[in-house]
PDB file of C-alpha atoms in Angstrom:
ATOM      1  CA  ILE A   1       0.014  -0.003  -0.011  1.00  0.00           C
ATOM      2  CA  HIS A   2       1.304   3.402  -0.977  1.00  0.00           C
ATOM      3  CA  LEU A   3       0.025   6.517   0.866  1.00  0.00           C
ATOM      4  CA  LEU A   4       1.066   9.864   2.015  1.00  0.00           C
ATOM      5  CA  GLY A   5       1.545  10.586   5.663  1.00  0.00           C
ATOM      6  CA  ILE A   6       1.457  14.140   6.998  1.00  0.00           C
ATOM      7  CA  LEU A   7       2.783  13.825  10.563  1.00  0.00           C
ATOM      8  CA  GLY A   8       3.557  17.433  11.623  1.00  0.00           C
ATOM      9  CA  LYS A   9       6.627  18.444  13.624  1.00  0.00           C
ATOM     10  CA  ARG A  10       5.531  17.063  16.975  1.00  0.00           C
ATOM     11  CA  SER A  11       5.742  13.297  16.378  1.00  0.00           C
ATOM     12  CA  ARG A  12       5.005  11.158  19.318  1.00  0.00           C
ATOM     13  CA  PRO A  13       3.827   7.639  20.081  1.00  0.00           C
ATOM     14  CA  GLN A  14       0.139   7.098  20.463  1.00  0.00           C
ATOM     15  CA  LYS A  15      -0.670  10.222  18.274  1.00  0.00           C
ATOM     16  CA  LYS A  16      -4.220  10.084  16.931  1.00  0.00           C
ATOM     17  CA  ALA A  17      -4.856  10.110  13.217  1.00  0.00           C
ATOM     18  CA  VAL A  18      -7.274  10.933  10.420  1.00  0.00           C
ATOM     19  CA  TRP A  19      -7.520   8.882   7.284  1.00  0.00           C
ATOM     20  CA  ILE A  20      -8.497  10.401   3.927  1.00  0.00           C
ATOM     21  CA  ASP A  21      -8.977   8.459   0.625  1.00  0.00           C
ATOM     22  CA  CYS A  22      -9.976   9.682  -2.743  1.00  0.00           C
ATOM     23  CA  GLY A  23     -10.777   8.005  -6.063  1.00  0.00           C
ATOM     24  CA  VAL A  24     -12.554   4.950  -4.909  1.00  0.00           C
ATOM     25  CA  HIS A  25     -14.784   5.205  -7.911  1.00  0.00           C
ATOM     26  CA  ALA A  26     -12.694   5.855 -11.030  1.00  0.00           C
ATOM     27  CA  ARG A  27     -14.947   8.414 -12.724  1.00  0.00           C
ATOM     28  CA  GLU A  28     -15.141  10.801  -9.760  1.00  0.00           C
ATOM     29  CA  TRP A  29     -12.167  12.821 -10.781  1.00  0.00           C
ATOM     30  CA  ILE A  30     -12.726  15.622  -8.277  1.00  0.00           C
ATOM     31  CA  GLY A  31     -11.843  13.170  -5.492  1.00  0.00           C
ATOM     32  CA  PRO A  32      -8.201  12.686  -6.360  1.00  0.00           C
ATOM     33  CA  ALA A  33      -7.968  16.411  -7.096  1.00  0.00           C
ATOM     34  CA  PHE A  34      -9.097  17.170  -3.538  1.00  0.00           C
ATOM     35  CA  CYS A  35      -6.574  14.775  -1.919  1.00  0.00           C
ATOM     36  CA  GLN A  36      -3.776  16.379  -3.829  1.00  0.00           C
ATOM     37  CA  TRP A  37      -5.177  19.874  -2.851  1.00  0.00           C
ATOM     38  CA  PHE A  38      -5.306  18.793   0.846  1.00  0.00           C
ATOM     39  CA  VAL A  39      -1.714  17.717   0.848  1.00  0.00           C
ATOM     40  CA  LYS A  40      -0.535  20.889  -0.858  1.00  0.00           C
ATOM     41  CA  GLU A  41      -2.558  23.160   1.509  1.00  0.00           C
ATOM     42  CA  ALA A  42      -1.754  21.298   4.665  1.00  0.00           C
ATOM     43  CA  ILE A  43       1.988  21.557   3.984  1.00  0.00           C
ATOM     44  CA  SER A  44       2.146  25.026   2.557  1.00  0.00           C
ATOM     45  CA  SER A  45      -0.146  26.623   5.161  1.00  0.00           C
ATOM     46  CA  TYR A  46       1.584  25.181   8.263  1.00  0.00           C
ATOM     47  CA  GLN A  47       3.552  28.353   8.938  1.00  0.00           C
ATOM     48  CA  TYR A  48       0.670  30.860   8.723  1.00  0.00           C
ATOM     49  CA  ASP A  49      -2.572  28.872   9.323  1.00  0.00           C
ATOM     50  CA  SER A  50      -2.938  28.430  13.115  1.00  0.00           C
ATOM     51  CA  VAL A  51      -5.638  25.870  12.750  1.00  0.00           C
ATOM     52  CA  MET A  52      -3.817  23.737  10.331  1.00  0.00           C
ATOM     53  CA  ARG A  53      -0.681  23.993  12.406  1.00  0.00           C
ATOM     54  CA  ARG A  54      -2.636  22.828  15.575  1.00  0.00           C
ATOM     55  CA  LEU A  55      -4.188  19.914  13.659  1.00  0.00           C
ATOM     56  CA  LEU A  56      -0.822  18.815  12.292  1.00  0.00           C
ATOM     57  CA  ASN A  57       0.799  19.055  15.721  1.00  0.00           C
ATOM     58  CA  GLN A  58      -2.072  17.024  17.380  1.00  0.00           C
ATOM     59  CA  LEU A  59      -2.907  14.535  14.588  1.00  0.00           C
ATOM     60  CA  ASN A  60      -1.395  12.467  11.903  1.00  0.00           C
ATOM     61  CA  PHE A  61      -3.039  12.430   8.539  1.00  0.00           C
ATOM     62  CA  TYR A  62      -2.886   9.496   6.274  1.00  0.00           C
ATOM     63  CA  ILE A  63      -3.794  10.361   2.640  1.00  0.00           C
ATOM     64  CA  MET A  64      -4.497   7.936  -0.274  1.00  0.00           C
ATOM     65  CA  PRO A  65      -4.769  10.145  -3.286  1.00  0.00           C
ATOM     66  CA  VAL A  66      -6.003   7.559  -5.654  1.00  0.00           C
ATOM     67  CA  PHE A  67      -7.551   4.487  -4.074  1.00  0.00           C
ATOM     68  CA  ASN A  68      -8.546   2.858  -7.423  1.00  0.00           C
ATOM     69  CA  VAL A  69      -5.379   3.368  -9.432  1.00  0.00           C
ATOM     70  CA  ASP A  70      -6.209   0.995 -12.333  1.00  0.00           C
ATOM     71  CA  GLY A  71      -9.725   2.083 -12.718  1.00  0.00           C
ATOM     72  CA  TYR A  72      -8.792   5.758 -12.507  1.00  0.00           C
ATOM     73  CA  HIS A  73      -6.163   5.207 -15.242  1.00  0.00           C
ATOM     74  CA  PHE A  74      -8.816   3.457 -17.407  1.00  0.00           C
ATOM     75  CA  SER A  75     -11.180   6.349 -17.022  1.00  0.00           C
ATOM     76  CA  TRP A  76      -8.497   8.689 -18.368  1.00  0.00           C
ATOM     77  CA  THR A  77      -7.537   6.470 -21.388  1.00  0.00           C
ATOM     78  CA  THR A  78     -10.504   4.491 -22.421  1.00  0.00           C
ATOM     79  CA  ASP A  79     -13.853   5.032 -20.633  1.00  0.00           C
ATOM     80  CA  ARG A  80     -14.482   8.350 -18.911  1.00  0.00           C
ATOM     81  CA  PHE A  81     -17.414   6.987 -16.872  1.00  0.00           C
ATOM     82  CA  TRP A  82     -15.711   3.816 -15.645  1.00  0.00           C
ATOM     83  CA  ARG A  83     -16.544   3.226 -11.941  1.00  0.00           C
ATOM     84  CA  LYS A  84     -15.106  -0.086 -10.774  1.00  0.00           C
ATOM     85  CA  THR A  85     -11.672  -1.672 -10.314  1.00  0.00           C
ATOM     86  CA  ARG A  86     -10.063  -3.519 -13.245  1.00  0.00           C
ATOM     87  CA  SER A  87      -9.841  -7.018 -11.718  1.00  0.00           C
ATOM     88  CA  LYS A  88     -10.493  -9.857 -14.122  1.00  0.00           C
ATOM     89  CA  ASN A  89     -13.452 -12.335 -13.784  1.00  0.00           C
ATOM     90  CA  HIS A  90     -12.775 -15.829 -15.065  1.00  0.00           C
ATOM     91  CA  LYS A  91     -16.394 -16.625 -15.798  1.00  0.00           C
ATOM     92  CA  PHE A  92     -17.438 -13.377 -17.501  1.00  0.00           C
ATOM     93  CA  HIS A  93     -15.817 -10.915 -19.886  1.00  0.00           C
ATOM     94  CA  CYS A  94     -16.858  -8.104 -17.515  1.00  0.00           C
ATOM     95  CA  ARG A  95     -14.099  -6.604 -15.419  1.00  0.00           C
ATOM     96  CA  GLY A  96     -13.961  -4.892 -12.197  1.00  0.00           C
ATOM     97  CA  VAL A  97     -15.584  -4.787  -8.769  1.00  0.00           C
ATOM     98  CA  ASP A  98     -17.291  -1.784  -7.029  1.00  0.00           C
ATOM     99  CA  ALA A  99     -14.585  -0.988  -4.336  1.00  0.00           C
ATOM    100  CA  ASN A 100     -17.315   0.506  -2.145  1.00  0.00           C
ATOM    101  CA  ARG A 101     -19.379  -2.614  -2.027  1.00  0.00           C
ATOM    102  CA  ASN A 102     -16.382  -4.890  -1.266  1.00  0.00           C
ATOM    103  CA  TRP A 103     -15.835  -4.422   2.390  1.00  0.00           C
ATOM    104  CA  LYS A 104     -16.655  -7.026   4.947  1.00  0.00           C
ATOM    105  CA  VAL A 105     -19.718  -5.513   6.536  1.00  0.00           C
ATOM    106  CA  LYS A 106     -23.123  -6.792   5.374  1.00  0.00           C
ATOM    107  CA  TRP A 107     -21.311  -7.775   2.203  1.00  0.00           C
ATOM    108  CA  CYS A 108     -23.303  -8.230  -0.922  1.00  0.00           C
ATOM    109  CA  ASP A 109     -26.637  -7.464   0.729  1.00  0.00           C
ATOM    110  CA  GLU A 110     -29.084  -4.669  -0.241  1.00  0.00           C
ATOM    111  CA  GLY A 111     -27.703  -2.035  -2.577  1.00  0.00           C
ATOM    112  CA  ALA A 112     -25.048  -4.345  -4.020  1.00  0.00           C
ATOM    113  CA  SER A 113     -25.152  -6.656  -7.014  1.00  0.00           C
ATOM    114  CA  SER A 114     -23.775 -10.221  -7.308  1.00  0.00           C
ATOM    115  CA  HIS A 115     -23.460  -9.988 -11.040  1.00  0.00           C
ATOM    116  CA  PRO A 116     -20.040  -9.192 -12.358  1.00  0.00           C
ATOM    117  CA  CYS A 117     -21.284  -6.908 -15.214  1.00  0.00           C
ATOM    118  CA  ASP A 118     -23.131  -4.500 -12.878  1.00  0.00           C
ATOM    119  CA  ASP A 119     -21.589  -1.299 -11.649  1.00  0.00           C
ATOM    120  CA  THR A 120     -22.287  -2.182  -8.094  1.00  0.00           C
ATOM    121  CA  TYR A 121     -20.792  -5.658  -8.258  1.00  0.00           C
ATOM    122  CA  CYS A 122     -19.722  -6.636  -4.704  1.00  0.00           C
ATOM    123  CA  GLY A 123     -16.967  -9.066  -5.897  1.00  0.00           C
ATOM    124  CA  PRO A 124     -16.542 -12.834  -5.445  1.00  0.00           C
ATOM    125  CA  PHE A 125     -15.844 -12.351  -1.678  1.00  0.00           C
ATOM    126  CA  PRO A 126     -15.161  -9.588   0.777  1.00  0.00           C
ATOM    127  CA  GLU A 127     -11.818  -7.804   0.323  1.00  0.00           C
ATOM    128  CA  SER A 128     -11.314  -9.580  -2.969  1.00  0.00           C
ATOM    129  CA  GLU A 129      -9.913  -6.473  -4.437  1.00  0.00           C
ATOM    130  CA  PRO A 130      -6.254  -5.868  -3.565  1.00  0.00           C
ATOM    131  CA  GLU A 131      -6.984  -2.094  -3.057  1.00  0.00           C
ATOM    132  CA  VAL A 132      -9.670  -2.811  -0.533  1.00  0.00           C
ATOM    133  CA  LYS A 133      -7.634  -5.531   1.222  1.00  0.00           C
ATOM    134  CA  ALA A 134      -4.582  -3.340   1.514  1.00  0.00           C
ATOM    135  CA  VAL A 135      -6.472  -0.466   3.015  1.00  0.00           C
ATOM    136  CA  ALA A 136      -8.440  -2.683   5.362  1.00  0.00           C
ATOM    137  CA  LYS A 137      -5.235  -4.352   6.586  1.00  0.00           C
ATOM    138  CA  PHE A 138      -3.639  -0.917   7.245  1.00  0.00           C
ATOM    139  CA  LEU A 139      -6.703   0.475   9.070  1.00  0.00           C
ATOM    140  CA  ARG A 140      -6.999  -2.744  11.158  1.00  0.00           C
ATOM    141  CA  LYS A 141      -3.373  -2.459  12.212  1.00  0.00           C
ATOM    142  CA  HIS A 142      -3.741   1.313  13.172  1.00  0.00           C
ATOM    143  CA  LYS A 143      -7.306   1.407  14.320  1.00  0.00           C
ATOM    144  CA  LYS A 144      -6.431   2.264  17.883  1.00  0.00           C
ATOM    145  CA  HIS A 145      -4.961   5.549  16.625  1.00  0.00           C
ATOM    146  CA  VAL A 146      -7.302   6.411  13.624  1.00  0.00           C
ATOM    147  CA  ARG A 147     -10.168   8.460  15.045  1.00  0.00           C
ATOM    148  CA  ALA A 148     -11.644   9.573  11.785  1.00  0.00           C
ATOM    149  CA  TYR A 149     -12.121   7.939   8.400  1.00  0.00           C
ATOM    150  CA  ILE A 150     -13.056  10.257   5.444  1.00  0.00           C
ATOM    151  CA  SER A 151     -13.753   9.023   1.939  1.00  0.00           C
ATOM    152  CA  ILE A 152     -14.079  11.545  -0.893  1.00  0.00           C
ATOM    153  CA  HIS A 153     -16.702  10.803  -3.608  1.00  0.00           C
ATOM    154  CA  ALA A 154     -18.817  12.661  -6.124  1.00  0.00           C
ATOM    155  CA  TYR A 155     -21.365  13.852  -6.927  1.00  0.00           C
ATOM    156  CA  ALA A 156     -24.475  15.019  -4.849  1.00  0.00           C
ATOM    157  CA  GLN A 157     -23.367  17.721  -2.414  1.00  0.00           C
ATOM    158  CA  MET A 158     -23.747  15.521   0.624  1.00  0.00           C
ATOM    159  CA  LEU A 159     -21.896  14.607   3.712  1.00  0.00           C
ATOM    160  CA  LEU A 160     -22.806  11.006   4.801  1.00  0.00           C
ATOM    161  CA  TYR A 161     -22.139   8.862   7.894  1.00  0.00           C
ATOM    162  CA  PRO A 162     -23.243   5.313   8.918  1.00  0.00           C
ATOM    163  CA  TYR A 163     -25.244   3.412   8.447  1.00  0.00           C
ATOM    164  CA  SER A 164     -25.237   2.742   4.693  1.00  0.00           C
ATOM    165  CA  TYR A 165     -26.762  -0.778   4.862  1.00  0.00           C
ATOM    166  CA  LYS A 166     -29.770  -0.095   6.975  1.00  0.00           C
ATOM    167  CA  TYR A 167     -32.253   2.593   7.813  1.00  0.00           C
ATOM    168  CA  ALA A 168     -30.753   3.539  11.240  1.00  0.00           C
ATOM    169  CA  THR A 169     -28.504   6.160  12.657  1.00  0.00           C
ATOM    170  CA  ILE A 170     -25.297   5.084  14.541  1.00  0.00           C
ATOM    171  CA  PRO A 171     -25.318   5.752  18.250  1.00  0.00           C
ATOM    172  CA  ASN A 172     -22.445   8.144  18.033  1.00  0.00           C
ATOM    173  CA  PHE A 173     -24.411  11.424  17.956  1.00  0.00           C
ATOM    174  CA  SER A 174     -21.132  13.389  17.759  1.00  0.00           C
ATOM    175  CA  CYS A 175     -21.080  12.375  14.037  1.00  0.00           C
ATOM    176  CA  GLU A 176     -24.131  14.477  13.403  1.00  0.00           C
ATOM    177  CA  SER A 177     -22.727  17.371  15.276  1.00  0.00           C
ATOM    178  CA  ALA A 178     -19.469  17.113  13.382  1.00  0.00           C
ATOM    179  CA  ALA A 179     -21.292  16.867  10.022  1.00  0.00           C
ATOM    180  CA  HIS A 180     -23.368  19.936  10.864  1.00  0.00           C
ATOM    181  CA  SER A 181     -20.100  21.922  11.654  1.00  0.00           C
ATOM    182  CA  ALA A 182     -18.586  20.642   8.506  1.00  0.00           C
ATOM    183  CA  VAL A 183     -21.328  21.647   6.043  1.00  0.00           C
ATOM    184  CA  THR A 184     -21.580  25.047   7.811  1.00  0.00           C
ATOM    185  CA  ALA A 185     -17.902  25.648   7.218  1.00  0.00           C
ATOM    186  CA  LEU A 186     -18.191  24.434   3.660  1.00  0.00           C
ATOM    187  CA  TYR A 187     -21.166  26.866   3.073  1.00  0.00           C
ATOM    188  CA  SER A 188     -19.087  29.780   4.466  1.00  0.00           C
ATOM    189  CA  ALA A 189     -16.813  29.711   1.440  1.00  0.00           C
ATOM    190  CA  TYR A 190     -19.145  30.157  -1.533  1.00  0.00           C
ATOM    191  CA  GLY A 191     -22.620  29.589  -0.218  1.00  0.00           C
ATOM    192  CA  VAL A 192     -22.796  26.013  -1.488  1.00  0.00           C
ATOM    193  CA  ARG A 193     -25.405  23.899   0.407  1.00  0.00           C
ATOM    194  CA  TYR A 194     -24.700  20.319   1.389  1.00  0.00           C
ATOM    195  CA  ARG A 195     -27.162  17.916   2.910  1.00  0.00           C
ATOM    196  CA  TYR A 196     -25.980  15.625   5.623  1.00  0.00           C
ATOM    197  CA  GLY A 197     -27.109  12.535   7.461  1.00  0.00           C
ATOM    198  CA  PRO A 198     -27.105   8.684   7.534  1.00  0.00           C
ATOM    199  CA  ALA A 199     -26.093   7.395   4.084  1.00  0.00           C
ATOM    200  CA  SER A 200     -29.009   5.037   3.816  1.00  0.00           C
ATOM    201  CA  THR A 201     -31.689   7.751   4.230  1.00  0.00           C
ATOM    202  CA  THR A 202     -29.778  10.711   2.806  1.00  0.00           C
ATOM    203  CA  LEU A 203     -28.606   8.976  -0.396  1.00  0.00           C
ATOM    204  CA  TYR A 204     -29.513   5.266  -0.751  1.00  0.00           C
ATOM    205  CA  VAL A 205     -28.984   1.867   0.967  1.00  0.00           C
ATOM    206  CA  SER A 206     -25.767   0.143   0.145  1.00  0.00           C
ATOM    207  CA  SER A 207     -23.993  -2.753   1.793  1.00  0.00           C
ATOM    208  CA  GLY A 208     -20.188  -3.495   1.990  1.00  0.00           C
ATOM    209  CA  SER A 209     -19.305   0.309   2.217  1.00  0.00           C
ATOM    210  CA  SER A 210     -16.078   1.632   3.710  1.00  0.00           C
ATOM    211  CA  ILE A 211     -17.712   4.033   6.146  1.00  0.00           C
ATOM    212  CA  ASP A 212     -19.795   1.160   7.670  1.00  0.00           C
ATOM    213  CA  TRP A 213     -16.663  -0.959   7.807  1.00  0.00           C
ATOM    214  CA  ALA A 214     -14.593   1.752   9.414  1.00  0.00           C
ATOM    215  CA  TYR A 215     -17.283   2.429  12.132  1.00  0.00           C
ATOM    216  CA  ARG A 216     -17.845  -1.256  12.686  1.00  0.00           C
ATOM    217  CA  ASN A 217     -14.034  -1.663  13.221  1.00  0.00           C
ATOM    218  CA  GLY A 218     -13.736   0.999  16.033  1.00  0.00           C
ATOM    219  CA  ILE A 219     -13.239   4.199  14.143  1.00  0.00           C
ATOM    220  CA  PRO A 220     -15.761   6.458  15.760  1.00  0.00           C
ATOM    221  CA  TYR A 221     -15.997   9.130  13.043  1.00  0.00           C
ATOM    222  CA  ALA A 222     -16.726   7.815   9.595  1.00  0.00           C
ATOM    223  CA  PHE A 223     -17.748  10.108   6.742  1.00  0.00           C
ATOM    224  CA  ALA A 224     -18.193  10.073   2.972  1.00  0.00           C
ATOM    225  CA  PHE A 225     -18.290  13.266   1.059  1.00  0.00           C
ATOM    226  CA  GLU A 226     -20.297  13.480  -2.164  1.00  0.00           C
ATOM    227  CA  LEU A 227     -18.729  16.644  -3.653  1.00  0.00           C
ATOM    228  CA  ARG A 228     -20.090  19.017  -6.319  1.00  0.00           C
ATOM    229  CA  ASP A 229     -22.355  19.191  -8.117  1.00  0.00           C
ATOM    230  CA  THR A 230     -26.016  18.035  -7.905  1.00  0.00           C
ATOM    231  CA  GLY A 231     -26.118  16.823 -11.562  1.00  0.00           C
ATOM    232  CA  TYR A 232     -25.721  19.623 -14.043  1.00  0.00           C
ATOM    233  CA  PHE A 233     -22.086  18.610 -14.674  1.00  0.00           C
ATOM    234  CA  GLY A 234     -22.120  15.382 -12.644  1.00  0.00           C
ATOM    235  CA  PHE A 235     -18.896  13.502 -13.088  1.00  0.00           C
ATOM    236  CA  LEU A 236     -17.764  15.959 -15.801  1.00  0.00           C
ATOM    237  CA  LEU A 237     -17.117  18.795 -13.355  1.00  0.00           C
ATOM    238  CA  PRO A 238     -15.267  21.476 -15.277  1.00  0.00           C
ATOM    239  CA  GLU A 239     -11.670  22.469 -14.448  1.00  0.00           C
ATOM    240  CA  SER A 240     -12.869  25.968 -13.365  1.00  0.00           C
ATOM    241  CA  LEU A 241     -14.696  24.398 -10.433  1.00  0.00           C
ATOM    242  CA  ILE A 242     -11.807  22.363  -9.060  1.00  0.00           C
ATOM    243  CA  SER A 243     -10.371  25.265  -6.942  1.00  0.00           C
ATOM    244  CA  PRO A 244     -13.675  26.336  -5.307  1.00  0.00           C
ATOM    245  CA  THR A 245     -14.716  22.785  -4.698  1.00  0.00           C
ATOM    246  CA  CYS A 246     -11.424  21.898  -3.058  1.00  0.00           C
ATOM    247  CA  THR A 247     -11.331  25.209  -1.091  1.00  0.00           C
ATOM    248  CA  GLU A 248     -14.776  24.658   0.521  1.00  0.00           C
ATOM    249  CA  THR A 249     -14.145  20.885   1.102  1.00  0.00           C
ATOM    250  CA  MET A 250     -10.889  21.804   2.860  1.00  0.00           C
ATOM    251  CA  ARG A 251     -12.858  24.056   5.286  1.00  0.00           C
ATOM    252  CA  ALA A 252     -15.338  21.030   5.961  1.00  0.00           C
ATOM    253  CA  VAL A 253     -12.426  18.525   6.622  1.00  0.00           C
ATOM    254  CA  LYS A 254     -10.718  20.913   8.965  1.00  0.00           C
ATOM    255  CA  ALA A 255     -13.987  21.362  10.826  1.00  0.00           C
ATOM    256  CA  ILE A 256     -14.431  17.635  11.249  1.00  0.00           C
ATOM    257  CA  ALA A 257     -10.858  17.355  12.590  1.00  0.00           C
ATOM    258  CA  SER A 258     -10.815  20.502  14.802  1.00  0.00           C
ATOM    259  CA  GLY A 259     -14.362  21.492  15.557  1.00  0.00           C
ATOM    260  CA  SER A 260     -15.897  18.116  16.460  1.00  0.00           C
ATOM    261  CA  SER A 261     -15.448  15.774  19.384  1.00  0.00           C
ATOM    262  CA  LEU A 262     -12.608  14.254  17.457  1.00  0.00           C
ATOM    263  CA  TYR A 263     -10.409  17.086  18.640  1.00  0.00           C
ATOM    264  CA  PHE A 264     -11.163  16.390  22.307  1.00  0.00           C
ATOM    265  CA  LEU A 265     -10.519  12.701  21.734  1.00  0.00           C
ATOM    266  CA  VAL A 266      -6.904  13.630  20.958  1.00  0.00           C
ATOM    267  CA  PHE A 267      -6.664  14.616  24.733  1.00  0.00           C
ATOM    268  CA  LEU A 268      -9.070  12.314  26.371  1.00  0.00           C
ATOM    269  CA  ILE A 269      -8.469   8.895  24.886  1.00  0.00           C
TER     270      ILE A 269
END
């Protein structure tokens, strides 16, 4: 597994961490753009941004800029709207698995397909995809330190938290408070409105998702962003909207890390 670690200047054992991944679905190009933006801004603003400096001193950030590398490459070279990974299937000519239906939590239940040709194909078994398996292995190893899991998707202008697989809200009410703070911070940049809530009721039911898996495995704050827009451009978000989208999302991610109970967990756990 290859990822970027932003550890700040005050490195110490037991330091809590935030995970951010982008590009789980290949066609959602604004995702990898944001991860690159986050890294650039986090490093370049350390000296003059007191909020970012405090966050980097108190938290480690693990960034996976492109989760689904093969699928992302295929979306650039062959099929702009490709969604899945590019793994081979020995029984069908169809390729790929939906990397956000492949996690070991209510795997291949409602909202996922068992047919390899479908966009929401769950795979032959949980963690069948090397990308999912590698990330799950890393997070299992570091779950005592990772306090927030954030996955960047598009599009819909939503901030989602568990559960995805059932119509219920997780008992961690701090997620709702953190989500409210995040969308408020995001709105402050350009007046763009985001809905927030449990993924199942705010977007749709899906099983085998990464946020459900993260929460089930002890990471108390698990979020999935659905970035701009609401459908006018969809996956074809123009280049001119990269900067404002990333700017506002940066505010939201910083709010989750610093303005929610996550920040207090750094000191209390």
